[in-house]
Amino acid sequence: EVSSVETASEENKLPELYPVGLLHGTYIVCENELGIYLIDQHAAKERINYEKMSYVLSHPSDNTISPLVSMIIELPRNEYLIIKDNMEILDKLNISLEEFGQSSFRVVSHPTWFTNGREEDIVRGIFEMIINKGKDFSLEKFNDNLAKMVSCKMSIKANTFIDKASMERLINDLRGCKNPYNCPHGRPAIIHFSIYELEKMFKRSM
Ligand code: ZN
Ligand code: ZN
């Protein structure tokens, strides 16, 4: 089986981390012989989702599904017209729309990678990206922003209490990432306090 994401180079790889617990439903506390680590669970999940999504978007497939329950998206008239003018972008993304009334679209079908339960959210996010896109449009840049947007929407929110097994799964998935140390927006996913730094802070070292 081929792995879906490129893995990190040796020096960029995460060390073994043993989760100890969760702070404020937000930071996973880990330890190993090098010290302690705080993982921002939202940022970490975003990184994992982003690398998956980047792969999916750069290997387009024609697999689409139609919403079981009719999905109608109403927009302000001016936004509706912008979307109508940019149908070719939606075509490229395999999102098929049908005009529905004065300023609404019905989503006829969308790619299978849309997260269950977040479909409308994702379509609205894509509309927003199209409405705010600059003059020099590139599909590559658009897809990268799309991967970032979707990875955030798919990621666990702060104040979510996950169990030890989920923490271990998250750490493992993060270890499979090319760049495990940052979220796709560039914020840190992990902060490390070395034994030396801890001893210095507690004035234990000479
Ligand atoms: Zn986010
Ligand atoms: Zn982020």
mmCIF file of C-alpha atoms and ligand atoms in Angstrom:
data_model
loop_
_atom_site.group_PDB
_atom_site.id
_atom_site.type_symbol
_atom_site.label_atom_id
_atom_site.label_comp_id
_atom_site.label_asym_id
_atom_site.label_seq_id
_atom_site.Cartn_x
_atom_site.Cartn_y
_atom_site.Cartn_z
ATOM 1 C CA GLU A 1 0.000 0.000 0.000
ATOM 2 C CA VAL A 2 1.216 3.495 -0.874
ATOM 3 C CA SER A 3 1.092 6.010 1.968
ATOM 4 C CA SER A 4 -0.998 9.067 1.168
ATOM 5 C CA VAL A 5 1.466 11.663 2.410
ATOM 6 C CA GLU A 6 5.197 12.082 2.131
ATOM 7 C CA THR A 7 6.791 11.556 5.516
ATOM 8 C CA ALA A 8 9.169 13.914 7.269
ATOM 9 C CA SER A 9 12.901 13.769 6.800
ATOM 10 C CA GLU A 10 14.778 12.182 9.727
ATOM 11 C CA GLU A 11 15.739 15.458 11.459
ATOM 12 C CA ASN A 12 12.208 16.820 11.106
ATOM 13 C CA LYS A 13 10.625 13.703 12.584
ATOM 14 C CA LEU A 14 8.822 13.739 15.912
ATOM 15 C CA PRO A 15 10.540 11.841 18.717
ATOM 16 C CA GLU A 16 8.601 9.226 20.690
ATOM 17 C CA LEU A 17 6.079 11.152 22.782
ATOM 18 C CA TYR A 18 4.059 9.737 25.642
ATOM 19 C CA PRO A 19 0.812 11.625 26.320
ATOM 20 C CA VAL A 20 0.197 12.384 29.977
ATOM 21 C CA GLY A 21 -3.083 14.288 29.744
ATOM 22 C CA LEU A 22 -5.010 17.172 28.279
ATOM 23 C CA LEU A 23 -5.027 20.784 29.523
ATOM 24 C CA HIS A 24 -8.155 22.922 29.047
ATOM 25 C CA GLY A 25 -9.373 20.520 26.361
ATOM 26 C CA THR A 26 -6.771 22.167 24.157
ATOM 27 C CA TYR A 27 -3.151 21.147 24.843
ATOM 28 C CA ILE A 28 -1.930 17.578 24.980
ATOM 29 C CA VAL A 29 0.873 17.239 27.535
ATOM 30 C CA CYS A 30 3.523 14.702 26.541
ATOM 31 C CA GLU A 31 6.814 13.588 27.968
ATOM 32 C CA ASN A 32 9.915 11.678 26.974
ATOM 33 C CA GLU A 33 13.529 11.511 28.152
ATOM 34 C CA LEU A 34 14.217 14.920 26.509
ATOM 35 C CA GLY A 35 11.635 16.838 28.509
ATOM 36 C CA ILE A 36 7.988 17.842 28.144
ATOM 37 C CA TYR A 37 5.957 18.795 25.099
ATOM 38 C CA LEU A 38 2.691 20.671 24.665
ATOM 39 C CA ILE A 39 0.740 19.880 21.511
ATOM 40 C CA ASP A 40 -2.019 22.237 20.396
ATOM 41 C CA GLN A 41 -4.579 19.647 19.340
ATOM 42 C CA HIS A 42 -6.385 21.912 16.869
ATOM 43 C CA ALA A 43 -3.146 22.998 15.161
ATOM 44 C CA ALA A 44 -1.883 19.401 15.066
ATOM 45 C CA LYS A 45 -5.108 18.064 13.572
ATOM 46 C CA GLU A 46 -5.065 20.916 11.063
ATOM 47 C CA ARG A 47 -1.564 19.898 9.947
ATOM 48 C CA ILE A 48 -2.642 16.262 9.536
ATOM 49 C CA ASN A 49 -5.771 17.235 7.577
ATOM 50 C CA TYR A 50 -3.852 19.739 5.459
ATOM 51 C CA GLU A 51 -1.305 17.214 4.245
ATOM 52 C CA LYS A 52 -4.084 14.746 3.440
ATOM 53 C CA MET A 53 -6.121 17.415 1.634
ATOM 54 C CA SER A 54 -3.124 18.669 -0.356
ATOM 55 C CA TYR A 55 -2.653 15.132 -1.603
ATOM 56 C CA VAL A 56 -6.341 14.701 -2.443
ATOM 57 C CA LEU A 57 -6.520 18.032 -4.296
ATOM 58 C CA SER A 58 -3.383 17.358 -6.324
ATOM 59 C CA HIS A 59 -4.677 13.917 -7.320
ATOM 60 C CA PRO A 60 -8.196 14.814 -8.472
ATOM 61 C CA SER A 61 -10.671 12.010 -8.947
ATOM 62 C CA ASP A 62 -14.109 12.092 -10.477
ATOM 63 C CA ASN A 63 -15.749 10.539 -7.436
ATOM 64 C CA THR A 64 -18.710 12.684 -6.542
ATOM 65 C CA ILE A 65 -21.890 12.158 -4.592
ATOM 66 C CA SER A 66 -25.228 13.900 -4.503
ATOM 67 C CA PRO A 67 -26.509 15.203 -1.182
ATOM 68 C CA LEU A 68 -29.223 12.948 0.248
ATOM 69 C CA VAL A 69 -31.112 15.946 1.533
ATOM 70 C CA SER A 70 -31.435 18.752 -0.988
ATOM 71 C CA MET A 71 -28.788 21.412 -0.253
ATOM 72 C CA ILE A 72 -29.900 24.926 -1.175
ATOM 73 C CA ILE A 73 -27.499 27.804 -0.590
ATOM 74 C CA GLU A 74 -28.904 31.303 -0.649
ATOM 75 C CA LEU A 75 -26.593 34.232 -1.251
ATOM 76 C CA PRO A 76 -26.861 38.007 -1.426
ATOM 77 C CA ARG A 77 -27.555 38.931 -5.074
ATOM 78 C CA ASN A 78 -24.075 40.415 -5.730
ATOM 79 C CA GLU A 79 -22.327 37.313 -4.365
ATOM 80 C CA TYR A 80 -24.660 35.068 -6.335
ATOM 81 C CA LEU A 81 -23.620 36.849 -9.546
ATOM 82 C CA ILE A 82 -19.897 36.475 -8.744
ATOM 83 C CA ILE A 83 -20.353 32.739 -8.232
ATOM 84 C CA LYS A 84 -22.322 32.497 -11.501
ATOM 85 C CA ASP A 85 -19.405 34.151 -13.290
ATOM 86 C CA ASN A 86 -16.924 31.670 -11.831
ATOM 87 C CA MET A 87 -18.634 28.367 -12.467
ATOM 88 C CA GLU A 88 -15.486 27.055 -14.183
ATOM 89 C CA ILE A 89 -13.655 27.043 -10.831
ATOM 90 C CA LEU A 90 -16.441 24.964 -9.303
ATOM 91 C CA ASP A 91 -16.333 22.673 -12.354
ATOM 92 C CA LYS A 92 -12.627 22.107 -11.780
ATOM 93 C CA LEU A 93 -13.390 21.189 -8.175
ATOM 94 C CA ASN A 94 -16.099 18.771 -9.321
ATOM 95 C CA ILE A 95 -18.835 20.747 -7.612
ATOM 96 C CA SER A 96 -21.981 20.831 -9.682
ATOM 97 C CA LEU A 97 -24.557 23.559 -8.996
ATOM 98 C CA GLU A 98 -27.946 24.385 -10.388
ATOM 99 C CA GLU A 99 -29.543 27.823 -10.273
ATOM 100 C CA PHE A 100 -32.421 27.779 -7.858
ATOM 101 C CA GLY A 101 -34.721 30.791 -7.717
ATOM 102 C CA GLN A 102 -33.534 34.407 -7.564
ATOM 103 C CA SER A 103 -30.194 34.087 -5.806
ATOM 104 C CA SER A 104 -29.767 30.527 -4.605
ATOM 105 C CA PHE A 105 -27.944 27.469 -5.827
ATOM 106 C CA ARG A 106 -28.801 23.859 -5.361
ATOM 107 C CA VAL A 107 -25.775 21.626 -4.907
ATOM 108 C CA VAL A 108 -26.310 18.776 -7.377
ATOM 109 C CA SER A 109 -23.130 16.876 -6.531
ATOM 110 C CA HIS A 110 -19.790 17.402 -4.803
ATOM 111 C CA PRO A 111 -16.551 15.435 -4.317
ATOM 112 C CA THR A 112 -16.598 12.513 -1.905
ATOM 113 C CA TRP A 113 -13.821 14.034 0.250
ATOM 114 C CA PHE A 114 -16.242 16.597 1.725
ATOM 115 C CA THR A 115 -16.444 15.848 5.447
ATOM 116 C CA ASN A 116 -19.678 14.282 6.555
ATOM 117 C CA GLY A 117 -21.913 16.876 8.136
ATOM 118 C CA ARG A 118 -19.706 19.795 7.021
ATOM 119 C CA GLU A 119 -20.690 19.752 3.322
ATOM 120 C CA GLU A 120 -22.651 22.998 3.312
ATOM 121 C CA ASP A 121 -19.978 24.645 5.416
ATOM 122 C CA ILE A 122 -17.326 23.635 2.901
ATOM 123 C CA VAL A 123 -19.365 24.856 -0.098
ATOM 124 C CA ARG A 124 -19.933 28.188 1.667
ATOM 125 C CA GLY A 125 -16.214 28.391 2.449
ATOM 126 C CA ILE A 126 -15.416 27.807 -1.230
ATOM 127 C CA PHE A 127 -17.928 30.492 -2.264
ATOM 128 C CA GLU A 128 -16.231 32.891 0.127
ATOM 129 C CA MET A 129 -12.835 32.078 -1.376
ATOM 130 C CA ILE A 130 -14.166 32.690 -4.893
ATOM 131 C CA ILE A 131 -15.788 35.967 -3.850
ATOM 132 C CA ASN A 132 -12.544 37.158 -2.242
ATOM 133 C CA LYS A 133 -10.120 35.842 -4.826
ATOM 134 C CA GLY A 134 -7.806 38.445 -6.313
ATOM 135 C CA LYS A 135 -7.273 39.224 -9.982
ATOM 136 C CA ASP A 136 -4.355 36.867 -10.542
ATOM 137 C CA PHE A 137 -6.086 33.565 -9.993
ATOM 138 C CA SER A 138 -4.072 30.364 -9.971
ATOM 139 C CA LEU A 139 -5.694 27.006 -9.374
ATOM 140 C CA GLU A 140 -2.618 25.823 -7.498
ATOM 141 C CA LYS A 141 -2.785 28.712 -5.002
ATOM 142 C CA PHE A 142 -6.564 28.357 -4.767
ATOM 143 C CA ASN A 143 -6.239 24.646 -3.986
ATOM 144 C CA ASP A 144 -3.634 25.366 -1.322
ATOM 145 C CA ASN A 145 -5.944 27.882 0.364
ATOM 146 C CA LEU A 146 -8.776 25.399 -0.005
ATOM 147 C CA ALA A 147 -6.686 22.708 1.733
ATOM 148 C CA LYS A 148 -6.014 25.175 4.589
ATOM 149 C CA MET A 149 -9.659 26.189 4.885
ATOM 150 C CA VAL A 150 -10.960 22.622 4.875
ATOM 151 C CA SER A 151 -8.254 21.388 7.255
ATOM 152 C CA CYS A 152 -9.365 24.016 9.786
ATOM 153 C CA LYS A 153 -13.052 23.133 9.405
ATOM 154 C CA MET A 154 -12.283 19.416 9.773
ATOM 155 C CA SER A 155 -10.078 19.921 12.828
ATOM 156 C CA ILE A 156 -11.176 19.453 16.438
ATOM 157 C CA LYS A 157 -12.012 22.696 18.199
ATOM 158 C CA ALA A 158 -10.382 23.861 21.402
ATOM 159 C CA ASN A 159 -12.218 22.719 24.531
ATOM 160 C CA THR A 160 -12.776 19.233 23.186
ATOM 161 C CA PHE A 161 -11.875 16.523 25.640
ATOM 162 C CA ILE A 162 -10.321 13.551 23.885
ATOM 163 C CA ASP A 163 -9.229 10.299 25.485
ATOM 164 C CA LYS A 164 -5.720 8.840 25.727
ATOM 165 C CA ALA A 165 -6.216 6.563 22.714
ATOM 166 C CA SER A 166 -7.248 9.547 20.566
ATOM 167 C CA MET A 167 -4.199 11.477 21.788
ATOM 168 C CA GLU A 168 -1.948 8.598 20.782
ATOM 169 C CA ARG A 169 -3.638 8.384 17.379
ATOM 170 C CA LEU A 170 -3.188 12.114 16.841
ATOM 171 C CA ILE A 171 0.509 11.951 17.765
ATOM 172 C CA ASN A 172 1.002 9.019 15.401
ATOM 173 C CA ASP A 173 -0.754 10.804 12.537
ATOM 174 C CA LEU A 174 1.329 13.895 13.241
ATOM 175 C CA ARG A 175 4.478 11.787 13.097
ATOM 176 C CA GLY A 176 3.449 10.795 9.572
ATOM 177 C CA CYS A 177 3.474 14.450 8.445
ATOM 178 C CA LYS A 178 6.115 16.158 6.339
ATOM 179 C CA ASN A 179 6.091 19.175 8.625
ATOM 180 C CA PRO A 180 4.735 18.089 12.023
ATOM 181 C CA TYR A 181 5.856 21.198 13.902
ATOM 182 C CA ASN A 182 3.532 23.823 12.408
ATOM 183 C CA CYS A 183 -0.082 24.177 11.389
ATOM 184 C CA PRO A 184 -0.609 25.103 7.707
ATOM 185 C CA HIS A 185 -1.028 28.761 8.735
ATOM 186 C CA GLY A 186 2.457 28.736 10.247
ATOM 187 C CA ARG A 187 1.522 28.627 13.923
ATOM 188 C CA PRO A 188 3.349 26.134 16.143
ATOM 189 C CA ALA A 189 1.724 22.757 16.684
ATOM 190 C CA ILE A 190 4.218 21.674 19.371
ATOM 191 C CA ILE A 191 6.160 23.485 22.058
ATOM 192 C CA HIS A 192 9.060 21.704 23.715
ATOM 193 C CA PHE A 193 10.593 22.378 27.131
ATOM 194 C CA SER A 194 13.892 20.547 27.510
ATOM 195 C CA ILE A 195 14.971 19.089 30.845
ATOM 196 C CA TYR A 196 17.681 21.758 30.875
ATOM 197 C CA GLU A 197 15.149 24.594 30.361
ATOM 198 C CA LEU A 198 12.919 23.203 33.106
ATOM 199 C CA GLU A 199 15.825 22.903 35.511
ATOM 200 C CA LYS A 200 16.895 26.442 34.660
ATOM 201 C CA MET A 201 13.394 27.777 35.282
ATOM 202 C CA PHE A 202 13.256 26.036 38.653
ATOM 203 C CA LYS A 203 16.816 27.121 39.352
ATOM 204 C CA ARG A 204 17.852 23.509 39.811
ATOM 205 C CA SER A 205 20.841 23.764 37.491
ATOM 206 C CA MET A 206 24.064 25.490 38.527
HETATM 207 ZN ZN ZN B 1 -7.941 26.416 12.513
HETATM 208 ZN ZN ZN B 2 -3.773 26.988 11.627
#
